[in-house]
Coordinates of C-alpha atoms in Angstrom, one line a residue:
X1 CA -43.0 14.6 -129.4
X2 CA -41.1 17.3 -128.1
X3 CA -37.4 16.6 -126.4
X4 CA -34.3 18.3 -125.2
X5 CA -31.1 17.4 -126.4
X6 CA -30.2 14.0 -125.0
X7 CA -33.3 13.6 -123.5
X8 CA -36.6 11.7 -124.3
X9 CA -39.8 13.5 -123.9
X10 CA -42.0 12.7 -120.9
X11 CA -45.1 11.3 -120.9
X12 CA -48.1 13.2 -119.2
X13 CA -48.7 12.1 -115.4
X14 CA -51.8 10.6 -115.2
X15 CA -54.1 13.1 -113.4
X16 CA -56.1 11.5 -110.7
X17 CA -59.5 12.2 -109.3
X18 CA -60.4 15.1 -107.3
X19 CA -60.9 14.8 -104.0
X20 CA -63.7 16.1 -101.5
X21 CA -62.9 19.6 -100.4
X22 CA -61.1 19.5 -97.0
X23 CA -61.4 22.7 -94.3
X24 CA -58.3 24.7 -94.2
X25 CA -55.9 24.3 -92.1
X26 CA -54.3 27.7 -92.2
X27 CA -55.8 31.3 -90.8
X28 CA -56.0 34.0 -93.3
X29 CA -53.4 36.7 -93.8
X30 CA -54.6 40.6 -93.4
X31 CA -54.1 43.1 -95.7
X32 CA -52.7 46.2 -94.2
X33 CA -53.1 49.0 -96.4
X34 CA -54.4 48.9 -100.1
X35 CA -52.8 48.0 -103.4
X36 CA -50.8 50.8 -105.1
X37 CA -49.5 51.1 -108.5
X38 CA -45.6 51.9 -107.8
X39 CA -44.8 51.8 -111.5
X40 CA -47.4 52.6 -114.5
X41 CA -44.9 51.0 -116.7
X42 CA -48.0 50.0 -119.4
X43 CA -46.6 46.5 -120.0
X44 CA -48.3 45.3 -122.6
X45 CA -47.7 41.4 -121.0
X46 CA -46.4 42.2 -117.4
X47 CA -44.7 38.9 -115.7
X48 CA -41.7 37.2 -114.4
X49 CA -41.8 39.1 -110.9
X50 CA -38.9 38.6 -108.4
X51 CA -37.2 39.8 -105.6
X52 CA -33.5 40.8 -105.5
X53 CA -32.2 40.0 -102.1
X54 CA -28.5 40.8 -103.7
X55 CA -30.0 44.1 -105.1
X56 CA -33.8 45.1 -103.0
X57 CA -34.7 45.5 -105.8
X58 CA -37.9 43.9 -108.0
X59 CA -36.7 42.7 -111.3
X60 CA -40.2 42.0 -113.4
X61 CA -40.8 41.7 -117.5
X62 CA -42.7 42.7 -120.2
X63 CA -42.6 39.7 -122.1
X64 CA -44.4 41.1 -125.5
X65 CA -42.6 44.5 -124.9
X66 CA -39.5 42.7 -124.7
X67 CA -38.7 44.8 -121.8
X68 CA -36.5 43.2 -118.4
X69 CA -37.3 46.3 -115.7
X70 CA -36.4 46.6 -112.3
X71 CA -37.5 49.2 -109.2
X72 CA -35.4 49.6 -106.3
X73 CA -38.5 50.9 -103.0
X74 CA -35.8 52.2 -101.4
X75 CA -35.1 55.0 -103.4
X76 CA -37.5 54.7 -106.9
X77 CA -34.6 54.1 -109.3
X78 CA -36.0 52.5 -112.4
X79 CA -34.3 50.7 -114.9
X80 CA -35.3 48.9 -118.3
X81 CA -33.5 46.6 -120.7
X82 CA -34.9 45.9 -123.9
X83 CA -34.1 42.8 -126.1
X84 CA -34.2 41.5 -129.4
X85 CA -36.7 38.5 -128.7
X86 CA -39.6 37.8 -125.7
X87 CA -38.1 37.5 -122.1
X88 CA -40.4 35.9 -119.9
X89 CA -39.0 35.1 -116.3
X90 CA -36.0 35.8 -114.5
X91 CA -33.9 34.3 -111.5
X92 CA -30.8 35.5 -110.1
X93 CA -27.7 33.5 -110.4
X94 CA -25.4 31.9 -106.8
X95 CA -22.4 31.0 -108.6
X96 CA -22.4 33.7 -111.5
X97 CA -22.8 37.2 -112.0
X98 CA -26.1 38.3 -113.7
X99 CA -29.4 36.1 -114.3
X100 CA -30.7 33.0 -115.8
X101 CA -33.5 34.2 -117.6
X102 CA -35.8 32.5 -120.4
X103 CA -35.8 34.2 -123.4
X104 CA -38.4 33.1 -126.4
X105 CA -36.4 29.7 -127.5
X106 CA -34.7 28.4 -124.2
X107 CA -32.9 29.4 -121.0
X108 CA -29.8 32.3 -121.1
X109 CA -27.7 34.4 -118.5
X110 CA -27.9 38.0 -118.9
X111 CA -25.7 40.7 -117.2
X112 CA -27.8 43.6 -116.3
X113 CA -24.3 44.7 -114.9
X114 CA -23.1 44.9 -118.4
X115 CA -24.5 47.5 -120.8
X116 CA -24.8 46.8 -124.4
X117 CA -23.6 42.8 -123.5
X118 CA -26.1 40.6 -125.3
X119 CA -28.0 37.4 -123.3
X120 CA -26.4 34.3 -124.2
X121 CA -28.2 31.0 -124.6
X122 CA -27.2 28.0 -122.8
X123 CA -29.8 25.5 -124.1
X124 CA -32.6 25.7 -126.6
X125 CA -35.0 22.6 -126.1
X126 CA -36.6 21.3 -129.1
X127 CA -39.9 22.9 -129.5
X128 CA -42.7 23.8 -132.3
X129 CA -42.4 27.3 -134.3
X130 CA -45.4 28.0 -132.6
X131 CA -43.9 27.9 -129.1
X132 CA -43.1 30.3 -126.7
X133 CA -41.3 29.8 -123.0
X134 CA -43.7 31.1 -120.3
X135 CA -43.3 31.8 -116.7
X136 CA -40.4 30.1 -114.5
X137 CA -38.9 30.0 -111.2
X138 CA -36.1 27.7 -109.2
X139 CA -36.5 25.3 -107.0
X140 CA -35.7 25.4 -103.1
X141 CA -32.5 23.1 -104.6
X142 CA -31.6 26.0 -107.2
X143 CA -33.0 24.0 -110.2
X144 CA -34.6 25.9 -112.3
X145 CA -38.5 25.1 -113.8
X146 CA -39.6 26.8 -117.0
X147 CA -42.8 26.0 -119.4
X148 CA -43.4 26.4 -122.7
X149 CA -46.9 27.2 -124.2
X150 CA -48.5 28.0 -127.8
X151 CA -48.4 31.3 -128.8
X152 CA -51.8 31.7 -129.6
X153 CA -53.1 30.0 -126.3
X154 CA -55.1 27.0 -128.3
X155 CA -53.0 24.3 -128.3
X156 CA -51.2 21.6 -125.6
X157 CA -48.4 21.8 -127.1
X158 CA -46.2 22.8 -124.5
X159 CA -44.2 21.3 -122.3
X160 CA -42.4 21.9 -118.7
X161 CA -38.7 21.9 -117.9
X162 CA -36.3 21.5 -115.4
X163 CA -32.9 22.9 -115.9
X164 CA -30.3 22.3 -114.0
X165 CA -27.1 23.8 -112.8
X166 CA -25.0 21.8 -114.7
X167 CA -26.9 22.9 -117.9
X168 CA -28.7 19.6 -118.2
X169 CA -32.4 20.3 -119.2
X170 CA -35.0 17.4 -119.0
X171 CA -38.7 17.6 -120.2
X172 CA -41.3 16.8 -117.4
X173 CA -45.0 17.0 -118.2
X174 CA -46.0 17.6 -121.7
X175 CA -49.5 18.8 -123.5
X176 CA -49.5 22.1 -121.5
X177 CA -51.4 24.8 -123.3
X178 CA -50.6 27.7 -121.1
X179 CA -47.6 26.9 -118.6
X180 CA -47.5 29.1 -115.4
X181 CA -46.9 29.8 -112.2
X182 CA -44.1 26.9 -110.7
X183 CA -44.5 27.0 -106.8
X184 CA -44.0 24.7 -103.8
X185 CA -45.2 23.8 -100.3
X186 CA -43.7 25.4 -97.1
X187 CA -41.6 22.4 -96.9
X188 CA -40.6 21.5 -100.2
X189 CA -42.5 18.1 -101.1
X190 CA -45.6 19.2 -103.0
X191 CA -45.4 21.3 -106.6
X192 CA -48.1 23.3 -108.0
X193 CA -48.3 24.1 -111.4
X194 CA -51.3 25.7 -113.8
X195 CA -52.5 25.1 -117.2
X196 CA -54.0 28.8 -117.4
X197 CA -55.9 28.3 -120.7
X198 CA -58.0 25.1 -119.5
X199 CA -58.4 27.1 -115.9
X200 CA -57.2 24.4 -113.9
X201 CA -54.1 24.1 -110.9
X202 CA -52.3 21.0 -110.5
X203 CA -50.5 19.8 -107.3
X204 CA -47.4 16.7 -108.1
X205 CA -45.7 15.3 -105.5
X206 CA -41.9 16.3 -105.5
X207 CA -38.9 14.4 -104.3
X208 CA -36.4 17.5 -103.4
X209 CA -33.3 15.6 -104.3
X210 CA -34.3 14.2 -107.3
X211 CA -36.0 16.9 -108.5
X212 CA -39.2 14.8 -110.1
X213 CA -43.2 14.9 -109.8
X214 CA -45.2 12.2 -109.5
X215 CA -49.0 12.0 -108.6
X216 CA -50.8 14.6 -110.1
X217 CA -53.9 15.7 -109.1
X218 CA -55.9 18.7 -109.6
X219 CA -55.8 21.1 -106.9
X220 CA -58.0 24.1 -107.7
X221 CA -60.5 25.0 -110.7
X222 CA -61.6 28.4 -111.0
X223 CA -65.0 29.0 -112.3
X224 CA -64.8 31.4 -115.8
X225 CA -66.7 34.2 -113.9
X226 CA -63.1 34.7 -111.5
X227 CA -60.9 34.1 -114.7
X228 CA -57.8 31.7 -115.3
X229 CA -54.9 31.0 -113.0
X230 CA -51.9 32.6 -114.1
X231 CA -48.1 33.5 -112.0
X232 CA -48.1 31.9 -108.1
X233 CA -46.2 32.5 -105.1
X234 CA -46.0 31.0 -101.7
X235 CA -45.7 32.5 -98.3
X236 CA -43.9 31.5 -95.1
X237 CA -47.0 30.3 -93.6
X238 CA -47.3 27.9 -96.9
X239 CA -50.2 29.5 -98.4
X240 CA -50.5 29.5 -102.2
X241 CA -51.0 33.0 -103.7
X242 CA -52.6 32.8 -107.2
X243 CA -53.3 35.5 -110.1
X244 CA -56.2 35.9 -111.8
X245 CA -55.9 36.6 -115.6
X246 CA -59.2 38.3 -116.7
X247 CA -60.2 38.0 -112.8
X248 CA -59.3 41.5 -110.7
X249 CA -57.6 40.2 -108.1
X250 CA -55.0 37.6 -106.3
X251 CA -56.3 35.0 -104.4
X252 CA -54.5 33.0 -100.9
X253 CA -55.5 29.6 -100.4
X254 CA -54.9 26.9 -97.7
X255 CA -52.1 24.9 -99.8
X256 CA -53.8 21.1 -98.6
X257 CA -57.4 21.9 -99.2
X258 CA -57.4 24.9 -101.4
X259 CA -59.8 26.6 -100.0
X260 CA -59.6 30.4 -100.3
X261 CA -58.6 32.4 -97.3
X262 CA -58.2 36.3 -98.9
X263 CA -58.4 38.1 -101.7
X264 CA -56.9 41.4 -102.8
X265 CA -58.5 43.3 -105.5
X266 CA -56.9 45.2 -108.4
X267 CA -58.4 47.9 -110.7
X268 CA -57.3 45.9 -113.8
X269 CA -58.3 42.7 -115.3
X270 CA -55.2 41.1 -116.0
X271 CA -53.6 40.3 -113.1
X272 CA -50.6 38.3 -114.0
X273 CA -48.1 37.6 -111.6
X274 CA -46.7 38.1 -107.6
X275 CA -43.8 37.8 -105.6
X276 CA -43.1 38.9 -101.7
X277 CA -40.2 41.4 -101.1
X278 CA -39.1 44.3 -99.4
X279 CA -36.4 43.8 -96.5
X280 CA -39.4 42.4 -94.2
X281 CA -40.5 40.3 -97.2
X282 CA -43.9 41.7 -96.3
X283 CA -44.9 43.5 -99.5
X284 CA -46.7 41.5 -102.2
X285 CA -45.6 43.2 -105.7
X286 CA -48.1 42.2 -108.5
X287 CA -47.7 43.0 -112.3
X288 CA -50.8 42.9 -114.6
X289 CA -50.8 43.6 -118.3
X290 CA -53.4 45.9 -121.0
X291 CA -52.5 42.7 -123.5
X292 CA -56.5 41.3 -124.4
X293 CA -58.1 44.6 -123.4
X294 CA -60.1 46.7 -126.1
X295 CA -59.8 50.3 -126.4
X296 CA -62.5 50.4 -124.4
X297 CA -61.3 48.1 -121.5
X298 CA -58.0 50.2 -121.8
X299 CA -60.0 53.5 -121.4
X300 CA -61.6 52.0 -117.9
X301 CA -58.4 50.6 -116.8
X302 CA -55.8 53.0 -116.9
X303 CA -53.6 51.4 -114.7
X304 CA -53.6 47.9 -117.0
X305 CA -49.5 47.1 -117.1
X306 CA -48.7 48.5 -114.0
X307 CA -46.5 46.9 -110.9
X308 CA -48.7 47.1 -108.1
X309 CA -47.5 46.7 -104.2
X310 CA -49.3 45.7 -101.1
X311 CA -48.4 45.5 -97.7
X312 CA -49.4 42.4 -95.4
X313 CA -49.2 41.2 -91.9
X314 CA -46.8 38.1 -93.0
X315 CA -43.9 37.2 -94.6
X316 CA -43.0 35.5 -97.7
X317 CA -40.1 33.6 -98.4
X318 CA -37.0 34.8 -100.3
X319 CA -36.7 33.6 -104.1
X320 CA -34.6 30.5 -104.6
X321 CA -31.1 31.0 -106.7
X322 CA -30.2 29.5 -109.6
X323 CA -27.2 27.3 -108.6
X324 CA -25.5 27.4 -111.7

């Protein structure tokens, strides 16, 4: 049983049964141009996109490169950190200088303003050897949601956190195998969540003040041939935007039903994560990774580990802050 300091572990929510597939109630966005690679960074595990409002800039990581970057559009700066242990998600800070970030053990700030300045934990959760945080994001509240997952991608032994401002961390769904992608409704009551390695999207009920799930059900399985859910997004409209590890491409989908409204293609497999910036908040930037490929795969996709950018004809919404 897994548990953070002062805590007790969480029991799994009882999933409940699907239910019959409902028309969407949303219209589809339009692509207006086509995905281009703005940074061949070759991440080996590309993740943790986000959008700088403080900075416009896109802060993204390569989690088994070890590697925090960051690209300004407006005038291509790039910059890279590189740390002693995995990074894997990143939020910017309201009340601090610097970011929360999750490093391989638990949940730090890091000062990107301060060369040659470590990251420095606040809280480790108790977790096996074998663990690894994942993916991460705040809530609309500035609470910030983290998973854990087993490093070799075989067993649910991970579990899904919410840390909050005050540095209080509290387990909330256990026997994850592959944590990713934290994201929520248009109006801040509904929480999706994936379990990458079993393929499968989960949508909770979520009470905003309290900042708890109940009433899981599962939302979306993707069949094997268009891969495994991995880093999500959500749009102004309320559309989900999901990445398709092994799959080519992100997918929109009407958040109540599901059902998919667009796709946008990539010319790598690994497609890993997304976020909306740029000062409209119409650009889609998209990080993939060459991590799984074969020298072979490598040699077709050239381009596996990039940061990839695409314009659309609506907005998304601007990432939450972490409130402490």
């Amino acid at each position: 049983m897994l548990a953070s300091v002062g805590q007790s572990a969480a029991a799994p929510i009882a999933a409940k049964k699907e239910t019959p597939l409902l028309p969407a109630s949303l219209p589809a966005p339009r692509l207006l141009d086509a995905p281009a690679c703005v940074w061949d960074a070759q991440a080996e595990l590309g993740e943790g996109t986000l959008w700088s409002t403080r900075e416009s800039a896109l802060y993204w990581v390569d989690i088994l490169g070890r590697r925090l970057h960051r690209w300004r559009p407006e005038d291509g700066q790039r910059r890279s950190w590189t740390f002693d242990e995995q990074i894997s998600a990143v939020a910017e800070r309201a009340n601090g200088q610097g970011l929360l970030v999750t490093l391989r053990r638990g949940f730090a700030v890091f000062d990107p303003c301060s060369p040659g300045t470590p990251p420095r934990y606040l809280h480790q959760p108790d977790e096996p050897a074998g663990n690894r945080f994942n993916d991460g994001k705040c809530d609309p509240q500035g609470r910030f949601w983290g998973g854990t997952m087993d490093d070799d991608c075989q067993a649910p032994a991970g579990t899904l956190y919410r840390f909050d401002a005050d540095g209080r961390c509290s387990p909330q769904e256990a026997g994850i195998t592959v944590s990713n992608g934290p994201t929520w409704s248009a109006d801040g009551r509904t929480f999706y969540f994936s379990d990458t390695a079993i393929g499968r999207t989960y949508a909770y009920d979520f009470d905003p003040d309290k900042g708890s799930l109940s009433n899981r059900r599962e939302w979306l399985r993707l069949p094997k041939s268009q891969g495994f859910p991995d880093g999500m997004t959500t749009d102004a409209a309320g559309r989900i935007w999901i990445c398709h590890w092994a799959g080519h491409c992100v997918s929109c989908h009407d958040p109540i039903s599901a059902q998919e409204l667009c796709r946008i293609e990539l010319p790598v497999a690994n497609v890993t994560d997304c976020a909306f910036g740029g000062p409209d908040l119409c650009t889609l930037y998209i990080s993939t990774a060459w991590s799984g490929l074969d020298e072979a795969q490598r040699a077709r996709q050239p381009l596996a580990g990039g940061l990839f950018a695409v314009t659309l004809d609506s907005p998304g919404v601007a990432s939450p802050q972490f409130e402490g």
